[in-house]
Coordinates of C-alpha atoms and ligand atoms in Angstrom, one line a residue:
M1 CA 0.0 0.0 0.0
S2 CA 1.4 3.4 -0.9
A3 CA 1.8 6.1 1.8
P4 CA -0.8 8.8 1.7
K5 CA 0.2 11.8 -0.4
A6 CA 1.6 14.7 1.6
P7 CA -0.4 17.9 1.0
A8 CA 1.2 20.2 -1.5
K9 CA 3.2 23.1 0.0
P10 CA 1.5 26.4 -0.3
A11 CA 2.8 28.5 -3.2
I12 CA 4.4 31.8 -3.9
L13 CA 3.7 32.8 -7.5
S14 CA 5.9 35.3 -9.4
V15 CA 4.9 36.7 -12.7
D16 CA 7.2 38.9 -14.9
D17 CA 7.6 39.0 -18.6
D18 CA 11.3 39.8 -18.5
P19 CA 13.0 36.3 -18.2
G20 CA 16.1 37.8 -16.5
V21 CA 14.0 39.5 -13.8
S22 CA 11.7 36.6 -13.5
R23 CA 14.6 34.2 -12.9
A24 CA 16.2 36.6 -10.3
V25 CA 13.0 36.9 -8.3
V26 CA 12.4 33.2 -8.3
R27 CA 16.1 32.5 -7.3
D28 CA 15.9 34.9 -4.3
L29 CA 12.5 33.6 -3.2
R30 CA 13.6 30.0 -3.5
K31 CA 16.7 30.6 -1.5
R32 CA 14.8 31.8 1.5
Y33 CA 11.4 30.2 1.2
G34 CA 12.0 27.1 -1.0
E35 CA 11.9 24.7 1.9
K36 CA 8.3 25.6 3.1
Y37 CA 6.8 27.0 -0.1
R38 CA 6.6 26.0 -3.7
I39 CA 8.0 28.9 -5.8
I40 CA 6.1 29.1 -9.1
R41 CA 7.1 31.2 -12.1
A42 CA 5.0 32.6 -14.9
E43 CA 6.0 34.9 -17.7
S44 CA 2.7 36.6 -18.5
G45 CA -0.5 37.6 -16.7
D46 CA -2.5 35.1 -18.8
Q47 CA -0.1 32.3 -18.1
A48 CA -0.2 33.1 -14.4
L49 CA -4.0 33.1 -14.3
E50 CA -4.1 29.8 -16.1
T51 CA -1.7 28.4 -13.5
L52 CA -3.9 29.8 -10.7
R53 CA -7.0 28.3 -12.1
E54 CA -5.4 24.9 -12.3
M55 CA -4.2 25.2 -8.7
K56 CA -7.6 26.3 -7.6
L57 CA -9.1 23.2 -9.1
R58 CA -6.6 21.0 -7.4
G59 CA -7.3 22.8 -4.1
D60 CA -3.7 24.1 -3.8
A61 CA -3.0 27.0 -1.5
V62 CA -1.4 30.2 -2.7
A63 CA 0.2 32.5 -0.1
V64 CA 1.8 35.4 -2.0
I65 CA 1.6 36.6 -5.5
V66 CA 4.4 38.9 -6.8
A67 CA 3.5 40.6 -10.2
D68 CA 5.4 42.9 -12.4
Y69 CA 3.5 46.1 -13.1
R70 CA 4.5 46.6 -16.7
M71 CA 3.7 43.5 -18.8
P72 CA 2.5 43.1 -22.4
G73 CA -1.1 41.9 -22.5
L74 CA -2.5 42.0 -18.9
S75 CA -0.7 44.6 -16.8
G76 CA 0.3 43.6 -13.3
I77 CA -2.8 45.5 -11.9
E78 CA -5.2 43.8 -14.3
F79 CA -3.7 40.4 -13.5
L80 CA -3.9 40.9 -9.8
E81 CA -7.5 42.1 -10.1
Q82 CA -8.4 38.7 -11.7
A83 CA -6.2 36.8 -9.4
M84 CA -8.1 38.2 -6.4
D85 CA -11.2 36.5 -7.5
L86 CA -9.4 33.1 -7.5
Y87 CA -7.3 33.6 -4.4
P88 CA -8.8 36.4 -2.3
V89 CA -6.6 35.8 0.8
A90 CA -3.3 35.5 -1.1
R91 CA -1.2 38.5 -0.4
R92 CA -0.4 40.7 -3.3
V93 CA 2.9 42.5 -4.2
L94 CA 3.5 44.7 -7.3
L95 CA 7.0 45.0 -8.7
T96 CA 7.6 48.4 -10.3
A97 CA 10.5 50.3 -11.8
Y98 CA 11.1 53.7 -10.2
A99 CA 9.6 55.5 -13.2
D100 CA 6.3 53.7 -12.8
T101 CA 5.8 54.4 -9.1
D102 CA 3.2 57.2 -9.6
A103 CA 1.2 55.1 -12.0
A104 CA 1.4 52.1 -9.7
I105 CA 0.3 54.2 -6.7
D106 CA -2.6 55.6 -8.7
A107 CA -3.7 52.2 -9.8
I108 CA -3.4 50.8 -6.3
N109 CA -7.0 51.7 -5.6
V110 CA -8.1 49.1 -8.1
V111 CA -6.5 46.1 -6.4
D112 CA -6.3 45.6 -2.7
L113 CA -2.5 45.7 -2.9
D114 CA -0.4 44.8 0.2
H115 CA 2.9 46.2 -1.0
Y116 CA 4.7 47.6 -4.0
L117 CA 8.3 46.8 -4.4
L118 CA 10.8 48.8 -6.3
K119 CA 13.2 47.1 -8.7
P120 CA 16.0 46.3 -8.1
W121 CA 15.4 44.7 -4.7
D122 CA 19.0 44.2 -3.7
P123 CA 20.0 43.3 -1.1
P124 CA 17.0 40.9 -0.7
E125 CA 17.7 40.6 3.0
E126 CA 16.8 44.3 3.4
K127 CA 14.3 44.9 0.7
L128 CA 12.5 41.7 -0.3
Y129 CA 12.6 39.3 2.6
P130 CA 11.1 41.6 5.3
V131 CA 8.2 42.4 3.0
I132 CA 7.5 38.7 2.1
D133 CA 8.1 37.5 5.7
A134 CA 5.4 39.9 6.9
L135 CA 3.0 38.9 4.2
L136 CA 3.5 35.2 4.8
D137 CA 2.8 35.8 8.5
A138 CA -0.4 37.7 7.6
W139 CA -1.5 35.0 5.2
A140 CA -0.8 32.2 7.6
S141 CA -2.9 33.8 10.3
S142 CA -5.9 34.5 8.1
S143 CA -6.0 31.6 5.7
H144 CA -5.4 28.7 8.0
H145 CA -8.6 29.5 9.8
P146 CA -10.8 26.6 10.5
A147 CA -13.5 28.3 8.5
E148 CA -11.6 27.8 5.2
E149 CA -14.2 25.5 3.6
T150 CA -17.3 27.2 5.1
K151 CA -20.3 27.2 2.7
V152 CA -23.2 29.6 2.9
I153 CA -26.4 28.8 1.1
G154 CA -28.9 31.6 1.0
H155 CA -31.4 33.5 -1.0
R156 CA -30.0 36.3 -3.2
W157 CA -32.5 38.8 -1.8
S158 CA -32.5 37.8 1.9
E159 CA -31.5 40.3 4.6
R160 CA -30.1 37.6 6.9
S161 CA -28.2 35.9 4.1
S162 CA -26.6 39.2 3.3
D163 CA -25.9 39.8 7.0
V164 CA -24.2 36.5 7.5
R165 CA -22.0 37.0 4.5
E166 CA -21.0 40.4 5.8
F167 CA -20.3 39.0 9.3
L168 CA -18.0 36.3 7.7
A169 CA -16.2 38.7 5.4
R170 CA -15.6 41.3 8.1
N171 CA -14.2 38.7 10.4
Q172 CA -11.9 37.5 7.6
L173 CA -13.5 34.1 7.6
A174 CA -13.3 32.7 4.1
Y175 CA -16.5 31.2 2.7
R176 CA -18.1 30.1 -0.5
W177 CA -21.6 31.5 -1.4
Y178 CA -24.2 29.4 -3.0
M179 CA -27.6 30.6 -4.1
S180 CA -30.5 28.4 -2.8
D181 CA -32.3 28.5 -6.2
E182 CA -29.3 27.2 -8.2
P183 CA -28.6 23.5 -8.6
E184 CA -25.4 23.4 -6.5
G185 CA -27.2 25.3 -3.6
Q186 CA -30.1 22.9 -3.8
R187 CA -27.7 19.9 -3.8
L188 CA -26.0 21.2 -0.7
L189 CA -29.3 21.9 1.1
S190 CA -30.5 18.4 0.5
A191 CA -27.1 16.9 1.5
A192 CA -27.4 19.0 4.8
G193 CA -30.9 17.5 5.3
T194 CA -32.6 20.9 5.1
D195 CA -34.6 23.0 2.6
E196 CA -35.1 26.5 1.3
L197 CA -37.7 27.4 3.9
R198 CA -35.1 28.4 6.6
L199 CA -32.2 30.3 5.1
P200 CA -29.3 30.9 5.3
V201 CA -27.8 27.6 6.0
V202 CA -24.1 27.5 6.9
I203 CA -22.0 24.3 6.5
A204 CA -18.8 24.4 8.4
S205 CA -15.6 22.8 7.2
N206 CA -16.2 19.8 9.4
G207 CA -19.6 19.3 7.9
D208 CA -21.6 20.7 10.9
V209 CA -24.8 22.4 9.7
L210 CA -26.1 25.7 11.1
V211 CA -29.6 26.8 10.1
E212 CA -30.4 30.5 10.4
P213 CA -27.4 30.9 12.7
T214 CA -27.0 33.9 15.0
D215 CA -23.6 35.8 14.9
A216 CA -22.6 34.2 18.2
E217 CA -23.4 30.7 16.9
L218 CA -21.4 31.4 13.7
A219 CA -18.5 32.8 15.7
D220 CA -18.4 29.8 18.0
K221 CA -18.6 27.3 15.3
L222 CA -16.0 29.0 13.1
G223 CA -13.3 29.5 15.7
L224 CA -13.6 33.1 16.9
S225 CA -13.2 33.6 20.6
T226 CA -16.5 34.3 22.2
T227 CA -15.7 33.4 25.8
L228 CA -13.6 35.4 28.3
S229 CA -10.8 33.5 29.9
E230 CA -10.9 35.4 33.3
D231 CA -13.6 37.0 35.4
F232 CA -11.5 40.1 36.4
Y233 CA -9.3 42.3 34.2
D234 CA -7.4 45.5 34.6
L235 CA -9.1 46.9 31.6
V236 CA -12.2 46.0 29.6
V237 CA -12.4 47.8 26.2
I238 CA -15.9 47.9 24.7
G239 CA -15.8 48.1 20.9
G240 CA -13.3 46.8 18.4
G241 CA -13.0 49.6 16.0
P242 CA -9.7 51.6 15.6
A243 CA -10.2 53.3 19.0
G244 CA -10.8 50.0 20.8
L245 CA -8.0 48.1 19.0
G246 CA -5.6 51.0 19.7
A247 CA -6.6 50.9 23.4
A248 CA -6.3 47.1 23.6
L249 CA -2.9 47.1 21.9
Y250 CA -1.5 49.8 24.2
G251 CA -3.2 48.4 27.3
A252 CA -1.8 44.9 26.7
S253 CA 1.6 46.0 25.6
E254 CA 2.0 48.0 28.8
G255 CA 1.2 45.1 31.0
L256 CA -2.5 45.5 31.7
R257 CA -4.7 42.4 31.7
T258 CA -6.8 43.6 28.8
V259 CA -9.9 42.2 27.1
L260 CA -11.6 43.8 24.1
I261 CA -15.3 43.0 23.5
E262 CA -16.7 43.5 20.0
R263 CA -20.3 42.9 19.1
R264 CA -19.8 42.1 15.4
A265 CA -16.4 42.3 13.8
T266 CA -13.1 44.0 14.7
G267 CA -12.3 47.0 12.5
G268 CA -15.6 48.8 13.2
Q269 CA -16.5 51.4 10.6
A270 CA -12.9 51.5 9.3
G271 CA -13.2 47.7 8.6
Q272 CA -15.9 48.6 6.1
S273 CA -13.8 51.0 4.2
S274 CA -12.7 49.9 0.7
R275 CA -9.5 52.1 1.0
I276 CA -8.3 54.5 3.7
E277 CA -5.9 56.9 2.1
N278 CA -5.3 59.4 4.8
Y279 CA -4.0 57.2 7.6
L280 CA -0.4 58.0 8.6
G281 CA 2.2 55.5 7.4
F282 CA 0.2 54.1 4.4
P283 CA 1.2 56.3 1.5
D284 CA -0.6 54.0 -0.9
G285 CA -3.7 53.6 1.2
V286 CA -4.8 50.5 3.0
S287 CA -8.1 48.7 2.9
G288 CA -10.1 48.7 6.1
A289 CA -10.1 44.9 6.1
Q290 CA -6.3 44.8 6.1
L291 CA -5.9 47.5 8.7
A292 CA -8.3 45.7 11.0
D293 CA -6.6 42.4 10.4
R294 CA -3.2 43.8 11.2
A295 CA -4.4 45.7 14.2
R296 CA -6.2 42.7 15.6
R297 CA -3.1 40.5 15.2
Q298 CA -0.9 43.2 16.7
A299 CA -3.2 43.6 19.8
T300 CA -3.3 39.8 20.3
K301 CA 0.4 39.5 19.8
F302 CA 0.8 41.8 22.9
G303 CA -1.5 39.6 24.9
A304 CA -4.9 41.3 24.5
E305 CA -7.9 39.0 24.5
V306 CA -10.2 39.8 21.6
I307 CA -13.8 38.5 22.0
T308 CA -16.2 38.8 19.1
A309 CA -20.0 38.5 18.7
R310 CA -20.7 39.6 22.3
D311 CA -22.9 42.5 22.8
V312 CA -22.4 44.7 25.9
T313 CA -25.7 45.9 27.3
G314 CA -24.9 47.4 30.7
L315 CA -22.3 49.0 32.8
E316 CA -22.5 49.0 36.6
I317 CA -20.4 50.5 39.4
N318 CA -19.8 48.1 42.2
G319 CA -17.4 49.8 44.6
S320 CA -14.0 50.0 42.9
A321 CA -15.1 47.3 40.3
R322 CA -16.6 48.3 37.0
T323 CA -19.0 45.6 35.9
V324 CA -19.7 45.1 32.2
R325 CA -22.8 43.2 31.5
F326 CA -23.6 41.1 28.3
D327 CA -26.9 40.5 26.5
D328 CA -27.0 36.9 27.8
G329 CA -27.0 38.2 31.4
S330 CA -23.4 37.3 32.2
S331 CA -20.8 39.9 33.2
V332 CA -17.2 40.6 33.8
D333 CA -15.5 42.9 36.3
A334 CA -12.5 45.2 35.8
H335 CA -10.6 48.0 37.4
S336 CA -11.2 50.2 34.4
V337 CA -13.2 50.4 31.2
I338 CA -12.7 52.2 27.9
L339 CA -15.9 52.9 25.9
A340 CA -15.0 52.7 22.3
T341 CA -18.3 51.9 20.7
G342 CA -18.1 54.3 17.8
V343 CA -21.2 55.2 15.7
S344 CA -23.5 53.4 13.3
Y345 CA -25.2 54.6 10.1
R346 CA -28.5 56.4 10.6
Q347 CA -31.4 54.8 9.0
L348 CA -32.9 56.6 6.0
S349 CA -36.5 57.2 6.3
A350 CA -38.8 56.9 3.2
P351 CA -41.8 54.8 2.5
G352 CA -40.8 51.3 1.5
L353 CA -37.1 51.5 2.3
D354 CA -37.3 49.3 5.4
T355 CA -39.0 46.6 3.5
Y356 CA -36.0 46.2 1.2
T357 CA -33.1 46.4 3.7
G358 CA -30.8 43.6 2.8
R359 CA -32.8 43.0 -0.4
G360 CA -31.4 45.8 -2.5
V361 CA -31.1 48.5 0.2
Y362 CA -27.8 48.3 2.2
Y363 CA -26.3 50.3 5.0
G364 CA -22.5 50.3 4.3
S365 CA -21.8 46.8 3.0
A366 CA -20.4 48.1 -0.3
V367 CA -17.4 45.8 -0.1
T368 CA -19.3 42.7 0.6
E369 CA -22.0 43.3 -2.1
A370 CA -19.7 44.7 -4.8
A371 CA -19.3 41.5 -6.8
R372 CA -23.1 41.2 -7.1
C373 CA -23.5 44.7 -8.6
S374 CA -21.4 43.8 -11.5
E375 CA -22.6 45.6 -14.7
Q376 CA -25.6 47.1 -12.9
D377 CA -26.7 50.6 -12.0
V378 CA -26.0 51.5 -8.5
Y379 CA -27.3 54.4 -6.3
I380 CA -25.5 55.7 -3.3
V381 CA -27.0 58.1 -0.7
G382 CA -24.6 60.3 1.2
G383 CA -22.0 63.0 0.6
A384 CA -19.2 62.1 3.1
N385 CA -16.0 60.2 2.5
S386 CA -17.6 56.8 3.2
A387 CA -20.1 57.4 0.3
G388 CA -17.3 58.6 -1.9
Q389 CA -15.1 55.6 -1.2
A390 CA -18.0 53.3 -1.9
A391 CA -18.7 55.0 -5.2
V392 CA -15.1 54.7 -6.4
Y393 CA -15.0 51.1 -5.3
L394 CA -18.3 50.0 -6.7
S395 CA -17.6 51.7 -10.0
R396 CA -14.9 49.1 -10.7
G397 CA -17.6 46.6 -11.6
A398 CA -20.9 48.4 -11.9
R399 CA -22.3 49.9 -15.1
S400 CA -23.0 53.2 -13.5
V401 CA -22.9 54.7 -10.0
T402 CA -25.1 57.7 -9.1
I403 CA -24.4 59.5 -5.8
L404 CA -27.5 61.2 -4.4
I405 CA -26.8 64.2 -2.1
R406 CA -29.2 66.7 -0.5
G407 CA -26.8 69.6 -0.8
N408 CA -25.5 71.6 -3.8
S409 CA -22.1 70.0 -3.9
L410 CA -19.8 67.4 -2.3
E411 CA -17.3 70.1 -1.3
A412 CA -18.6 70.7 2.2
S413 CA -18.6 67.1 3.2
M414 CA -16.0 65.1 1.2
S415 CA -12.2 65.1 1.1
Y416 CA -10.7 66.9 -1.9
Y417 CA -8.8 63.7 -3.0
L418 CA -12.0 61.8 -3.3
I419 CA -13.9 64.5 -5.1
Q420 CA -11.1 64.5 -7.7
Q421 CA -11.3 60.7 -8.1
I422 CA -15.0 61.0 -8.6
E423 CA -14.7 63.8 -11.1
K424 CA -12.3 61.8 -13.2
N425 CA -14.4 58.7 -13.1
P426 CA -16.7 58.5 -16.1
K427 CA -19.0 55.9 -14.5
I428 CA -19.9 58.1 -11.5
T429 CA -22.5 60.9 -11.6
V430 CA -23.4 63.2 -8.7
R431 CA -27.1 64.2 -8.4
T432 CA -27.3 67.2 -6.2
C433 CA -30.3 68.6 -4.2
T434 CA -31.8 65.1 -4.4
E435 CA -33.4 62.9 -1.8
V436 CA -35.0 59.4 -1.9
V437 CA -38.7 59.6 -1.1
G438 CA -39.8 56.1 -1.9
A439 CA -38.8 52.5 -2.7
E440 CA -40.8 49.8 -4.5
G441 CA -40.3 46.3 -5.7
D442 CA -41.4 42.7 -5.4
D443 CA -39.2 40.4 -3.4
H444 CA -36.3 42.9 -3.8
L445 CA -35.8 46.5 -4.6
E446 CA -36.7 47.4 -8.2
R447 CA -37.4 51.2 -8.2
I448 CA -36.7 54.3 -6.2
T449 CA -38.4 57.7 -6.3
L450 CA -36.2 60.7 -6.2
R451 CA -37.3 64.2 -5.3
N452 CA -35.5 67.4 -6.4
R453 CA -35.3 69.5 -3.2
A454 CA -35.1 72.7 -5.1
T455 CA -38.0 72.2 -7.5
G456 CA -40.1 69.5 -5.7
E457 CA -40.1 67.5 -8.9
E458 CA -40.2 63.7 -8.5
D459 CA -39.1 60.9 -10.8
T460 CA -39.0 57.2 -10.4
V461 CA -35.9 55.3 -11.6
D462 CA -35.2 51.6 -12.0
A463 CA -32.8 50.7 -9.2
Q464 CA -31.8 47.3 -7.7
W465 CA -29.0 48.5 -5.6
L466 CA -29.1 51.4 -3.1
F467 CA -26.3 51.9 -0.6
I468 CA -26.9 54.3 2.2
F469 CA -24.1 56.1 4.0
I470 CA -25.8 58.9 5.9
G471 CA -24.6 60.5 9.1
A472 CA -23.8 58.5 12.1
A473 CA -25.4 58.0 15.5
P474 CA -23.8 56.6 18.7
L475 CA -25.7 53.6 20.0
T476 CA -25.3 54.4 23.7
D477 CA -28.8 54.0 25.1
W478 CA -27.6 50.9 27.0
L479 CA -25.4 53.3 29.2
G480 CA -28.6 54.8 30.6
D481 CA -27.7 57.4 33.3
V482 CA -24.5 55.6 34.3
V483 CA -22.3 58.0 32.4
V484 CA -23.2 61.5 31.3
R485 CA -23.9 61.9 27.5
D486 CA -24.9 64.9 25.4
G487 CA -28.3 65.4 23.8
N488 CA -27.3 63.2 20.8
G489 CA -26.0 60.3 22.9
F490 CA -22.2 61.1 22.6
V491 CA -20.3 60.5 25.8
L492 CA -18.9 63.6 27.5
A493 CA -15.5 63.5 29.2
G494 CA -12.9 65.5 31.1
P495 CA -13.3 69.3 30.8
D496 CA -16.5 68.8 28.7
L497 CA -18.5 67.4 31.7
P498 CA -21.2 69.7 32.9
S499 CA -19.9 71.6 35.9
E500 CA -20.9 74.4 38.2
G501 CA -17.9 74.2 40.5
V502 CA -14.3 73.1 40.3
T503 CA -15.2 69.4 39.6
P504 CA -18.2 68.2 37.5
D505 CA -21.6 67.9 39.0
G506 CA -21.9 64.6 40.9
W507 CA -18.2 63.8 40.6
P508 CA -17.2 61.8 43.7
L509 CA -13.4 62.5 43.9
D510 CA -11.3 65.5 45.0
R511 CA -9.3 65.5 41.8
A512 CA -10.7 66.6 38.5
P513 CA -11.5 64.0 35.9
H514 CA -8.7 63.1 33.5
H515 CA -9.0 64.3 30.0
L516 CA -10.8 61.2 28.5
E517 CA -12.4 60.2 31.8
T518 CA -16.2 60.1 31.8
S519 CA -18.5 61.1 34.7
V520 CA -17.5 57.8 36.3
P521 CA -14.0 57.5 37.6
G522 CA -12.1 54.7 35.9
V523 CA -14.4 54.7 32.9
F524 CA -12.9 56.4 29.8
V525 CA -14.1 57.1 26.3
A526 CA -12.2 57.1 23.0
G527 CA -13.0 57.5 19.3
D528 CA -16.2 58.5 17.5
V529 CA -18.4 57.9 20.5
H530 CA -16.6 60.7 22.3
A531 CA -18.5 64.0 22.0
E532 CA -16.9 66.4 19.5
S533 CA -14.4 63.8 18.4
A534 CA -12.7 64.1 15.0
K535 CA -14.4 61.1 13.3
R536 CA -11.2 59.9 11.8
V537 CA -9.2 56.6 12.0
A538 CA -6.1 58.4 13.2
S539 CA -7.8 60.3 16.0
A540 CA -9.7 57.3 17.1
V541 CA -6.5 55.3 17.4
G542 CA -4.8 58.2 19.1
E543 CA -7.6 58.6 21.7
G544 CA -7.5 54.8 22.3
A545 CA -3.8 55.1 23.1
M546 CA -4.3 58.2 25.2
A547 CA -7.1 56.7 27.2
V548 CA -4.7 53.9 28.3
M549 CA -2.3 56.5 29.6
F550 CA -5.1 57.9 31.8
V551 CA -6.0 54.4 32.9
H552 CA -2.5 54.0 34.3
R553 CA -2.9 57.3 36.1
Y554 CA -6.2 56.3 37.5
L555 CA -4.8 52.9 38.7
A556 CA -1.8 54.6 40.3
Q557 CA -4.2 56.8 42.3
Q558 CA -6.3 53.9 43.6
Ligands
FAD1 C1 -17.1 53.4 4.8 C2 -16.2 54.3 5.7 C3 -15.1 54.8 5.3 C4 -14.3 55.6 6.1 N1 -13.1 56.1 5.6 C5 -12.3 56.8 6.4 C6 -11.0 57.3 5.9 O1 -10.7 57.1 4.7 N2 -10.2 58.0 6.8 C7 -10.6 58.2 8.1 O2 -9.8 58.8 8.8 N3 -11.8 57.8 8.5 C8 -12.6 57.1 7.8 N4 -13.8 56.7 8.2 C9 -14.2 57.0 9.6 C10 -13.5 56.0 10.6 O3 -13.7 54.7 10.1 C11 -14.0 56.2 12.0 O4 -13.8 57.5 12.4 C12 -13.4 55.2 12.9 O5 -13.6 53.9 12.5 C13 -13.9 55.4 14.4 O6 -13.3 54.4 15.2 P1 -14.0 54.0 16.5 O7 -13.2 52.8 17.1 O8 -14.2 55.1 17.4 O9 -15.5 53.5 16.2 P2 -16.0 52.4 15.2 O10 -15.1 52.2 14.0 O11 -17.5 52.8 14.9 O12 -16.0 51.0 16.0 C14 -16.9 50.8 17.1 C15 -17.0 49.3 17.3 O13 -17.7 49.1 18.5 C16 -18.6 48.0 18.4 N5 -19.7 48.2 19.4 C17 -20.6 49.2 19.4 N6 -21.4 49.0 20.4 C18 -21.0 47.9 21.1 C19 -21.5 47.2 22.2 N7 -22.5 47.6 22.9 N8 -20.9 46.0 22.6 C20 -19.8 45.6 21.8 N9 -19.3 46.2 20.7 C21 -19.9 47.4 20.4 C22 -19.1 48.2 16.9 O14 -19.6 47.0 16.4 C23 -17.8 48.7 16.2 O15 -17.1 47.6 15.7 C24 -14.7 55.9 7.4 C25 -15.9 55.4 7.9 C26 -16.7 54.6 7.1 C27 -18.0 54.0 7.6

């Protein structure tokens, strides 16, 4: 009997039309990575795609793809764009000559590029290997997830099916999507012993079947941490957006026993961004998913516990302990708490819209739904950066993108760099002074009615895809009267707390509250949920780090 075949090593694929360069890249890669990875070489984008397709059919893993920018036929960018569909979690590097750098940077919006590398890369120990090492690390931590083979079977126009896909995508859990009314979907449903009446159905890699699962059930089954390992911490961080991840990272790295609790997916709003271009240290921009992935790995590397799919519903003060309560009634105690719960999109109100949420009407979700809008007409409501980014991103595949704004222009609400990208993009139109006043359809959105706010004129247009990015509201009702909030629900802190004397009203200590300290000593706030905050990734991360400094001061005074 022959021994079972060892699984193929994961691959690093290099594609370059210049045989000399191609051989040199492969030589350097083989020298360092040859033992653990197969180094595969292709000399054109088409040849590389063919190779990737064959590998996909065989079920081979691809860790990193290195593509030359300037190639005859498919350019490096065009090739990477198609390679992403085959191997979405493989890390992508573009090889460019100095003269092409600007063009490469411009084109980076198109593919979710991890790095661009200038030729020549000598010495590889300094220029090539550190980049590839980091990318292999990132790939290893995302792609070997137990959820690799997860299958989701759902209806194309079902709100919960769309929700489940977004939950998996935002938590970087790879899955394959099957429509329940197509033969493969039906085959899987019958193999799972269930039917189309209760969707979505999720089949985990070990064959376990979840019918209409909750986020917590999905998280549990697919290997995300949902249970706290201790019952007392130095610091509990509530919210896993940039502010919470920043706080968890600094808390844990400075020796505090730290746990971060996130209700849905780490990354928060930033995790939904197709490309953040104004965050320091990323001159070529970074996708929200990548930023979230890196930040989460960095925080856990320093020892922070990251808990997902747990909703915090209460905060209590029990002597010196701060008790954080969860929706299932359980709780955890800590010396200190950082509130980093951010904001959520406001719901757009117009007759019919609610009926089609998740069935043509989406709040955020542009990244998850993009593939389904291919060659279709898309409408986006909102004039801020989030709407602009979504328009640019969706225009890659959509036939047309129309941005609907109530005001006269984008200038008051959107960054200049995005306005420029929109102006240059022939697929994007901006319709000013316009609001959505109605939505109609059958089992999914089919038409929307638009009203011109200046003339009052209304017209109804065919529309299957409406993405809404309007304003943002803090969801802080669960805090009740425990901490002082402003009239819109944002949390007040430090010098902003209402005060008629030297210290804020009701403040129990002799000292004044620290800068990010709320009306409860030991409870701090950071990021978008903080009243008058900047609503930027950088400021949220900065406040998360600062809040930890004040936690140390608070603990030292206890
Ligand atoms: C599409 C989009 C694009 C953007 N692009 C940019 C950009 O290019 N540049 C830029 O600087 N900014 C950008 N922003 C803004 C930026 O993302 C936010 O300012 C930033 O994410 C705020 O971080 P935060 O941690 O304070 O809050 P959030 O990112 O909102 O994170 C809060 C987290 O807390 C969780 N949470 C809330 N309540 C609870 C609870 N009760 N229990 C447990 N968890 C809870 C939420 O699920 C969420 O994950 C963008 C925003 C969006 C939506």
